[in-house]
Each structure stands twice: as C-alpha cells, then as structure tokens.
Coordinates of C-alpha atoms in Angstrom, one line a residue:
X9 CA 79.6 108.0 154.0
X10 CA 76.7 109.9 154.5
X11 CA 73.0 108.8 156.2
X12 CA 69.4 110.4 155.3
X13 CA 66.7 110.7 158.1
X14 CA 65.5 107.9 159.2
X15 CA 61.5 106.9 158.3
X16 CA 59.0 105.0 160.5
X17 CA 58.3 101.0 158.9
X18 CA 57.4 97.7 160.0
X19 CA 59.6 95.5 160.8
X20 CA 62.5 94.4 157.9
X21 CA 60.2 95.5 155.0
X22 CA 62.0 97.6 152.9
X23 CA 63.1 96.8 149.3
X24 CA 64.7 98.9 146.5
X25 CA 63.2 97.9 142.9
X26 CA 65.5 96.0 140.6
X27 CA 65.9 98.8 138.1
X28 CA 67.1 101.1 140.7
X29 CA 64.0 103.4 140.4
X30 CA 62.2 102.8 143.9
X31 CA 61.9 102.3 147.3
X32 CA 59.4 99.8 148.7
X33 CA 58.4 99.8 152.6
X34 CA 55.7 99.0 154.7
X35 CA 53.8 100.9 158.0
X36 CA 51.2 98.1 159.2
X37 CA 49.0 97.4 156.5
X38 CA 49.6 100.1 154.0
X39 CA 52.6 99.6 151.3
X40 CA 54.3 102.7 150.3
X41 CA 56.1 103.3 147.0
X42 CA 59.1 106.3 147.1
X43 CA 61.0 107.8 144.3
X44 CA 64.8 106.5 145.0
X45 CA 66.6 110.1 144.2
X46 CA 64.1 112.2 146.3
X47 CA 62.0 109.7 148.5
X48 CA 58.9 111.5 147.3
X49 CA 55.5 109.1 148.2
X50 CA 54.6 107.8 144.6
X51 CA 52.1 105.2 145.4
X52 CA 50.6 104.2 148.5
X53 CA 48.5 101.0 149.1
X54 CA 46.4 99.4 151.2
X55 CA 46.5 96.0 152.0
X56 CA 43.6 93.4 154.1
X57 CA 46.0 93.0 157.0
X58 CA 49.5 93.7 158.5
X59 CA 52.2 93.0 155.7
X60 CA 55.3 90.5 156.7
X61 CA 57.1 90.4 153.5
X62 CA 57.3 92.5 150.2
X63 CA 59.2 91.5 147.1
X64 CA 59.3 93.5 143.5
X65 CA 58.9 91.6 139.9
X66 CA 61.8 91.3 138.3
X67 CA 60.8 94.1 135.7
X68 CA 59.4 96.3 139.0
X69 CA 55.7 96.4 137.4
X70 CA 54.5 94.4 140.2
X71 CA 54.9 94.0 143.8
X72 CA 53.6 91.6 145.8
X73 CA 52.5 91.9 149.7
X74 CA 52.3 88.6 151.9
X75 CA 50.5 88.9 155.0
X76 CA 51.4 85.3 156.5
X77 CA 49.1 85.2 159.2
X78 CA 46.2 85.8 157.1
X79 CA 47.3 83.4 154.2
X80 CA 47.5 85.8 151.9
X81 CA 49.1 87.6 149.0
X82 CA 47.9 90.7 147.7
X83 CA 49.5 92.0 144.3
X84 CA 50.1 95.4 142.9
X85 CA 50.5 97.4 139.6
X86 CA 53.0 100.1 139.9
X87 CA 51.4 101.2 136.2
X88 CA 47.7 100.5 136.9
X89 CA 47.7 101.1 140.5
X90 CA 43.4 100.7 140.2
X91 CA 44.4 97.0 139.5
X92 CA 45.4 94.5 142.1
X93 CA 45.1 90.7 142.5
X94 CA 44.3 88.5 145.6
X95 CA 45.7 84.9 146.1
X96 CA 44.0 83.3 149.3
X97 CA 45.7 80.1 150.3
X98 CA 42.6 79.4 152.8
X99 CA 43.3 76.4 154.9
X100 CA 46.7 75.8 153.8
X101 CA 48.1 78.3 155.1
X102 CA 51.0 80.6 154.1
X103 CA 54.8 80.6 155.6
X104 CA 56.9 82.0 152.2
X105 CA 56.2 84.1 149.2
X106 CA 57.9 85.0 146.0
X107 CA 57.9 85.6 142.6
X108 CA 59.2 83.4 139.3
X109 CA 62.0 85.5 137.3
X110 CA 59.2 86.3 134.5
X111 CA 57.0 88.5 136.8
X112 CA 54.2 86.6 135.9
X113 CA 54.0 83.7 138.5
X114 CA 54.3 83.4 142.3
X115 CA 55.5 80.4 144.2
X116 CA 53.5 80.2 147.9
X117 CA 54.8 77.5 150.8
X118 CA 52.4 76.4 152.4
X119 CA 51.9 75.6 156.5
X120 CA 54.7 73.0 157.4
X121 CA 56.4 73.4 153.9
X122 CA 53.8 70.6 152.8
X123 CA 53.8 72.2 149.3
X124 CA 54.8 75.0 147.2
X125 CA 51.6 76.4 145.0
X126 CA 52.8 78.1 141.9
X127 CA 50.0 80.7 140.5
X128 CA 49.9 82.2 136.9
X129 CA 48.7 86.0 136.9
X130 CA 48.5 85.5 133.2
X131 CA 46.6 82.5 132.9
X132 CA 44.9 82.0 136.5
X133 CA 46.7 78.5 136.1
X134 CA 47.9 76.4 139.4
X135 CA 50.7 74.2 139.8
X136 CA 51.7 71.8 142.9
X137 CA 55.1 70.9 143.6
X138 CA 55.9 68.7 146.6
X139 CA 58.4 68.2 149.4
X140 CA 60.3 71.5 150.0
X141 CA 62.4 71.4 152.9
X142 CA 61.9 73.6 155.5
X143 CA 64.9 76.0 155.2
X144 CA 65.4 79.8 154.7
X145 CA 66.9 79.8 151.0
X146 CA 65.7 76.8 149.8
X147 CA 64.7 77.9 146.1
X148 CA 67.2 79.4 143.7
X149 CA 66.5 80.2 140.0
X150 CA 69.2 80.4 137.1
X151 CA 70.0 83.7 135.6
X152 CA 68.0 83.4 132.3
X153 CA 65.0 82.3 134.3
X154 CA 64.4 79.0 132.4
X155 CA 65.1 76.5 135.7
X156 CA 64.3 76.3 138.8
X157 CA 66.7 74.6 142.0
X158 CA 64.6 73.3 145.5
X159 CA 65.8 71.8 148.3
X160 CA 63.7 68.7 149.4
X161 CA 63.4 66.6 152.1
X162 CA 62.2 63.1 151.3
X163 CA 62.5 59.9 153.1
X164 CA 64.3 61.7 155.5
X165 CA 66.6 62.8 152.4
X166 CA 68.0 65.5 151.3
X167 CA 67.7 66.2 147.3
X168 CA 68.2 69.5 144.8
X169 CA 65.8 69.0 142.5
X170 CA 65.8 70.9 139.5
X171 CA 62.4 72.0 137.3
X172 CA 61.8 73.7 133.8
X173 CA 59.8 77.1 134.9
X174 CA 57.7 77.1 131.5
X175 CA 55.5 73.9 133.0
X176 CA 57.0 73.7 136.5
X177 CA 58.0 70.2 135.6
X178 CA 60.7 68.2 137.2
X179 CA 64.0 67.8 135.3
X180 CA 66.0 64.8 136.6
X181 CA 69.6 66.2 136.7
X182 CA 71.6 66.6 140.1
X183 CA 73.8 69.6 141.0
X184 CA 77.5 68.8 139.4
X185 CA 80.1 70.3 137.5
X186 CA 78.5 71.1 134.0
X187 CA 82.4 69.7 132.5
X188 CA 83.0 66.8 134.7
X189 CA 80.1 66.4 135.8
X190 CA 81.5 65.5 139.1
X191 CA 81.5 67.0 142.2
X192 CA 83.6 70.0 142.2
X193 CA 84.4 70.4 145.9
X194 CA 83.0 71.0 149.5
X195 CA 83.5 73.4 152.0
X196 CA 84.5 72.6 155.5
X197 CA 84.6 75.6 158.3
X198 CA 86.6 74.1 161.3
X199 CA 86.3 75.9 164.5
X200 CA 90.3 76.8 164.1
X201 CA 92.1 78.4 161.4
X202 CA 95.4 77.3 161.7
X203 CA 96.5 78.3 157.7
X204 CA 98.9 81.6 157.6
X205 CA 97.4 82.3 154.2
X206 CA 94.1 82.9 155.2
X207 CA 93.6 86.7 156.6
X208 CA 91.2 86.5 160.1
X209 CA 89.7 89.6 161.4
X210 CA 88.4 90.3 164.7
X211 CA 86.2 93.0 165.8
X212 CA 87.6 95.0 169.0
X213 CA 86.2 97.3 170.9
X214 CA 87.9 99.7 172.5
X215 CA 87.7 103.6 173.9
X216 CA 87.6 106.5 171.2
X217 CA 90.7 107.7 170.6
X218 CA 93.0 107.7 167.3
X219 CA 95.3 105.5 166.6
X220 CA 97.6 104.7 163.4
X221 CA 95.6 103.5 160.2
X222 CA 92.2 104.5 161.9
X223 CA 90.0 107.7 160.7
X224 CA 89.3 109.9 163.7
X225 CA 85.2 110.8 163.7
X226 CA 84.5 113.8 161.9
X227 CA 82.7 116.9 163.9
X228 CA 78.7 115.7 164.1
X229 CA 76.3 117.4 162.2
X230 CA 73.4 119.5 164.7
X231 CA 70.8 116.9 165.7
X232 CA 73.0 113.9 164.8
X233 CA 72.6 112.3 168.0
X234 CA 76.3 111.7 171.0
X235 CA 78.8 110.4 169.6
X236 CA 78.8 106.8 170.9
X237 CA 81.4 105.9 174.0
X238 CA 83.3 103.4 172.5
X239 CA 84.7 102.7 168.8
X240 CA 84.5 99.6 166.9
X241 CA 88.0 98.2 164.6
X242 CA 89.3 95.3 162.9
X243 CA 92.7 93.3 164.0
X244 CA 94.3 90.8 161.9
X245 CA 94.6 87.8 164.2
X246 CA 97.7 86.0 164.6
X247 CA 97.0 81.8 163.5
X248 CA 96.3 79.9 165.0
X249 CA 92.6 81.5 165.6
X250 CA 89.8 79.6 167.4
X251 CA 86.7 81.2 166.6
X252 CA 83.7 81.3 169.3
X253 CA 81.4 78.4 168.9
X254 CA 77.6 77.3 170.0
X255 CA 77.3 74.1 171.2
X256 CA 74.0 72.9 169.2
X257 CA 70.9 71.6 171.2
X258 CA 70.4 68.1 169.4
X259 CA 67.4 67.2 171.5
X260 CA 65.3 70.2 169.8
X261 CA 63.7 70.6 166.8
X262 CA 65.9 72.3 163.9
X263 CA 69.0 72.7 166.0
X264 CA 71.5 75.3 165.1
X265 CA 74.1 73.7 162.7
X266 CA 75.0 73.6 159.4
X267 CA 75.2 76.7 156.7
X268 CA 72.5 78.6 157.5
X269 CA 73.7 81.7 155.5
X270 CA 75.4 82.2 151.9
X271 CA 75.6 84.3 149.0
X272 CA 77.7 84.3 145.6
X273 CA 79.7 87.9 144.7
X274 CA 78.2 89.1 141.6
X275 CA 81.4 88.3 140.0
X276 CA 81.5 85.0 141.1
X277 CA 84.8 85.4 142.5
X278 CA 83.7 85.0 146.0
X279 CA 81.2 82.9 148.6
X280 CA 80.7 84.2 151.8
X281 CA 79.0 81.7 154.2
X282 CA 77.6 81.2 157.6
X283 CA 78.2 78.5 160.1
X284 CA 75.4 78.3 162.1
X285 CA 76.7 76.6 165.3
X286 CA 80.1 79.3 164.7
X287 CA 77.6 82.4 164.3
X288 CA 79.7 84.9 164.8
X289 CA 81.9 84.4 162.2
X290 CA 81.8 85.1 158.4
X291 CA 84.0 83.2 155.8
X292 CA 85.3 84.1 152.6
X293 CA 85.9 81.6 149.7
X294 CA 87.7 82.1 147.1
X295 CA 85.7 80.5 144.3
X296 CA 88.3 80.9 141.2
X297 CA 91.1 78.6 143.9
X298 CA 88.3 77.1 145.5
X299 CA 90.1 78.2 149.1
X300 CA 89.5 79.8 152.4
X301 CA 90.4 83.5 151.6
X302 CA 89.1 85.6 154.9
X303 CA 87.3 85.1 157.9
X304 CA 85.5 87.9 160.0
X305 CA 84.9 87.3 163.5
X306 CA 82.5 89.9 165.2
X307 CA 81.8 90.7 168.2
X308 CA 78.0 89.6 168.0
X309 CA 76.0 87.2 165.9
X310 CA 75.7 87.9 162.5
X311 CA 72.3 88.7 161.4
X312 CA 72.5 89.5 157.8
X313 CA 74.9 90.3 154.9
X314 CA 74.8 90.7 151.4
X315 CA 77.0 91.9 148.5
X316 CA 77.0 95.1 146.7
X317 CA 75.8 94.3 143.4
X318 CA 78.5 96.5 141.0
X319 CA 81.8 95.3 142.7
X320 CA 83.2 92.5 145.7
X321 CA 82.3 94.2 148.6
X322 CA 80.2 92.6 151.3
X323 CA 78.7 94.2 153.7
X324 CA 77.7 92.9 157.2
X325 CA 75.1 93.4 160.0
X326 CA 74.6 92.2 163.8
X327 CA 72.0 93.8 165.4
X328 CA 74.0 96.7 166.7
X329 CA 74.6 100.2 165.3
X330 CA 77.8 99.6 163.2
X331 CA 77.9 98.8 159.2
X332 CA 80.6 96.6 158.5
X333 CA 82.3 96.5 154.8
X334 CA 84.3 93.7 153.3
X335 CA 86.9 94.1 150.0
X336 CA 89.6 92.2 148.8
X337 CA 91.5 95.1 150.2
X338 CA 90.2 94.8 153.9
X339 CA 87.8 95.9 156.6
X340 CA 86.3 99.0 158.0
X341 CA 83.2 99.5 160.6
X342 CA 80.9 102.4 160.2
X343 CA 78.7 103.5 163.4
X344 CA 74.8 104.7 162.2
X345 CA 74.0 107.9 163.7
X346 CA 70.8 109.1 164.9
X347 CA 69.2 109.5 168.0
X348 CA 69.8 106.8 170.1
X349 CA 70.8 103.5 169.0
X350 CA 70.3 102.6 165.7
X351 CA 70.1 98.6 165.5
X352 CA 71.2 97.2 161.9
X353 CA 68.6 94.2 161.9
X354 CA 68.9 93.8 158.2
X355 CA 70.0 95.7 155.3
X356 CA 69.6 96.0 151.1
X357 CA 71.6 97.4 148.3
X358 CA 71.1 99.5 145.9
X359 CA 71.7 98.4 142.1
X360 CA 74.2 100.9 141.5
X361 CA 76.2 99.8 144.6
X362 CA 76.1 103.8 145.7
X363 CA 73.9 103.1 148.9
X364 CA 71.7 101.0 150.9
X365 CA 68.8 100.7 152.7
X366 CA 69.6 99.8 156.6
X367 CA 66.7 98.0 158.6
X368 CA 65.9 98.3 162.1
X369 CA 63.2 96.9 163.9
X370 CA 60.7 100.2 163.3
X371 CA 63.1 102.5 161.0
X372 CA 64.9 102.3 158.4
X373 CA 68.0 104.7 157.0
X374 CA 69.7 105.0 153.7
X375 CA 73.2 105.1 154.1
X376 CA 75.1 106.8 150.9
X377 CA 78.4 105.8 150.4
X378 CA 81.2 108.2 148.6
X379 CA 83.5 106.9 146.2
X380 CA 86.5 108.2 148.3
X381 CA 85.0 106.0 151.2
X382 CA 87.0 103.0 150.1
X383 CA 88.5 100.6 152.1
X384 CA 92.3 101.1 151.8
X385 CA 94.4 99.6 153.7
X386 CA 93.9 96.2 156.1
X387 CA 92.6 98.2 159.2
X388 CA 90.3 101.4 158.7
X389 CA 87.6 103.2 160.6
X390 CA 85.3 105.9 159.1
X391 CA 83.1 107.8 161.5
X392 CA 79.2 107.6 161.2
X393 CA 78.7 111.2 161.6
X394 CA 78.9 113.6 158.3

C-alpha cells in the first residue's frame, strides 16, 4: 500500500469524478480540478465565498460548489470553463446540496429542512417539494435515475416517499418487497452478540513488535515521518461480546440513536450499518441470508466508511491515523504516514477500486493500494510506510 504527498485543502472537500478521470478539492474559495494519474492543476476556479461542499455530475461535465453560509451554489463547466451558473437561495437559506442523476438539475434544502428546491440548468424551471426530514442521507435515487426516495417527517411521522424525477411529482407507493410486496425484514443491533456464527473483531492496541499472522513494518522511506509507538490489530472476540454503548441524551434535541450510517456493497451482497448510540461499532449484513455476518468494534468512534466500488471491501475511518479494510476474508489496519499525525476524518474511493483519497481536517492523501495487499487471512497488519 503506498501513499502520495499530502496537499493543503479545506476541510473534507475532496471528490474523485465518477468516470475516474479527476480529482476535485477545495483551498477556501477557489475549486481546483487535478488530472487523477499525475495530479497536474487542470482547472482552477473561483468561487463568491468559502466552499463547504462539492459534488460532480454524474457524466463529470459539471461540478457544483455550495457555500452554505452564503446560500449559495455556484456551478461549473469542466468543458466550457468561461461558463458558470449561480443559484441564490436568498432568505431561505441553504443547509444541503446535490445533483439529480441527469446532471441537469439540483435539489437545495433549505434552512430547517422546510423544503427542498429543485432547479433545472436546462430549462431555468423550479420545483418545490415539502417536508424532508432533517437527517444526513435522507434522499436516494434508483440506478436508472427515473425515481426519486425522501425521507419525511410529517405529523410527527415518518414517511419514504417516492417521486418520478421527469416532473418531480409524487408517486404514491411505499418501500416493500417488489414480489410480495411485504416487508422483507428489519434489522436489530443489540448491544450483545451472543451468536457463535457471527465473526466480532476488536481493535487492540498494543506495542510494536511482530507477532504470528501480523506484517512487521517495512523500513520507512527518507522523510516519511517516526514510526508511530504503538501498532494497531484485530482479534476475533470470543461470544458472548458486549459492545461499548452511549447512553443517549433524550432531553436534547436530535439525540444520538438510531442508524445514523449505512451503505449497500456494490454487489448487493452486503449492508454495513451504524448504530448511533453503539458508535464504535460497524455491522455487517449479509443481505442474500438477510443475517448478522461481522461486527467491527474500534477503538474510537467511527467517523466514516464506504465501499470500494469494484469488489466487497469496506473501508473504515475514526479520526485517527489508521485505514481500516473489511473483506469477506477478514481485517487489516494500515497507519498513514507523514509527518506528524495524520487524522482520517473522511475518506473516497476511486472508481477502479485501486486507491483513495483520505481526508483530514486541512490535507488530504491518496493512498494506492497493490493488488498483493489483500487481506488474507482473519488477522493481518500491513505497515504504512513504503
């Protein structure tokens, strides 16, 4: 597994184009466009104020540029790079941005998730819908693009709604089985695993030193930073396993409960999930048996994770400077060199599955994995430095 340098951003904005090509980040108010293969400036743009979020068209013509705090959304032509388009949401206000899978519209939520504002680049058109709930992933869109799924909160309610994306009309169907049209199943994530079939892994962390089925760290490479005073390894937990949990504070607003996280392997063979009141933990489901197949405890809170997009590999981030990889096959950790620590805020893949972008608060790394790199057997370590 090898790293690049590491280049100065804002914070979490960095996004690879969906056809592989490019490289998307952001240094305060200017938006700068790399070639993937040799992270050579291609485009560089400027933008009315400091940008919070970036997100590429599905056909990577376009990218568009939300500055939140300014309510608005500035778009650009990787093509026509003289052209650019300017949504103002004025009084409304501006709290999430992104696009419809045609490239040509862009849904804004506005202030207190009072509406969603869909705009046409094509036609100039606008379109309201109403009552999104106030949640992190709380639109979805099937693959071919033609319907749209939002959570909504109303009459103290919870509904999916489901609308056409040609008129951004309502479709009155609910989320079953397309057969049955029943519900298929639910998930439950107890607090203890008591099932021997179900594989738990728990982060340890102990002194450097090598042990059997661990990778000893390679020699580091000149300018590659200490080599860090402790090492980080999975152990397969004996069952019963009770995981760490957060007490949730009901008497606040938005209390931490529920699923907060979760994300489909792009063979549909797996769901990894999130437990928000069991944060450090991440589950693996099974989808085909519709069981519990894995369950990673870390050491800290789970910040982020997200699947490599050619194969079932998850990988996993907490805020410290360790990658962590999930297969079928098992676990490894990878520490982040550099100078310093590195800390893994957030983190994106690259279409090919070959690397991926690693976020910090100010930097971010690419992180190249080899094909030999693979995780082999139920407990492995590879070092950060090569």
């Amino acid at each position: 597994m090898n790293f690049s340098e590491v280049f100065k951003l804002s914070s979490l904005l960095c996004k690879f184009s969906p056809d592989g090509k490019y490289l998307a980040s952001c240094v305060q108010y200017r938006l700068v466009v790399r070639d993937v293969n040799t992270l050579q400036i291609l485009q560089l743009y400027t933008c009315l104020d400091q940008i919070q979020h970036i997100e590429w068209s599905a056909d990577s013509l376009f990218i568009l540029c939300a500055m939140y705090k300014r309510g608005l959304v500035q778009v650009w032509s990787l093509e026509q790079p003289e052209w650019h388009c300017k949504i103002d949401e004025g009084s409304a206000g501006l709290v999430a941005s992104c696009w419809s899978p045609d490239g040509r519209h862009i849904l804004n939520t506005t202030e207190f998730h009072l509406r969603i504002t869909v705009w046409s680049l094509c036609t100039k058109s606008v379109s309201y819908i109403k009552y999104p709930k106030a949640c992190l992933q709380g639109i979805t869109f099937t693959r071919d693009g033609r319907y749209m799924a939002l959570a909504e909160r109303r009459d103290c309610k919870d509904y999916v709604s489901i609308f056409v994306c040609s008129d951004w009309q309502l479709l009155r169907v609910r989320i079953l089985n397309h057969v049955t049209w029943k519900m298929i199943t639910e998930f439950g994530h107890p607090a203890a695993i008591n099932d021997p079939k179900i594989v738990v892994y728990k982060e340890a962390e102990k002194s450097p030193q090598l042990g059997l089925g661990c990778l000893s760290f390679p020699p580091p490479r000149a300018g590659a930073g200490p080599l860090p005073s402790s090492e980080s390894k999975y152990e397969i937990a004996s069952v019963p396993v009770s995981l760490q949990t957060l007490k949730p504070v009901t008497d606040r607003a938005n209390p931490k409960i529920g699923i907060g996280m979760l994300a489909f392997s792009p063979d549909s063979y797996f769901l990894a999930t999130r437990n928000d009141n069991i944060p450090n933990a991440v589950w693996v489901w099974d989808i085909q048996k519709l069981r519990l197949f894995a369950v990673l405890e870390q050491l800290s809170p789970v910040r982020a994770f997200q699947w490599d997009p050619q194969q079932p590999r998850l990988a996993i981030c907490t805020g410290g400077s360790r990658l962590y990889l999930w297969s079928p096959a098992g676990c490894m950790s990878v520490q982040v060199p550099g100078e310093g620590d590195f800390a893994v805020l957030s983190l994106c893949w690259h279409l090919s599955g070959d690397s991926m972008a690693l976020l910090s608060k100010d930097h971010f790394c690419l992180c190249f994995l080899e094909t030999e790199a693979v995780v082999g057997t139920a407990c492995r370590q590879l070092g950060g430095h090569t």
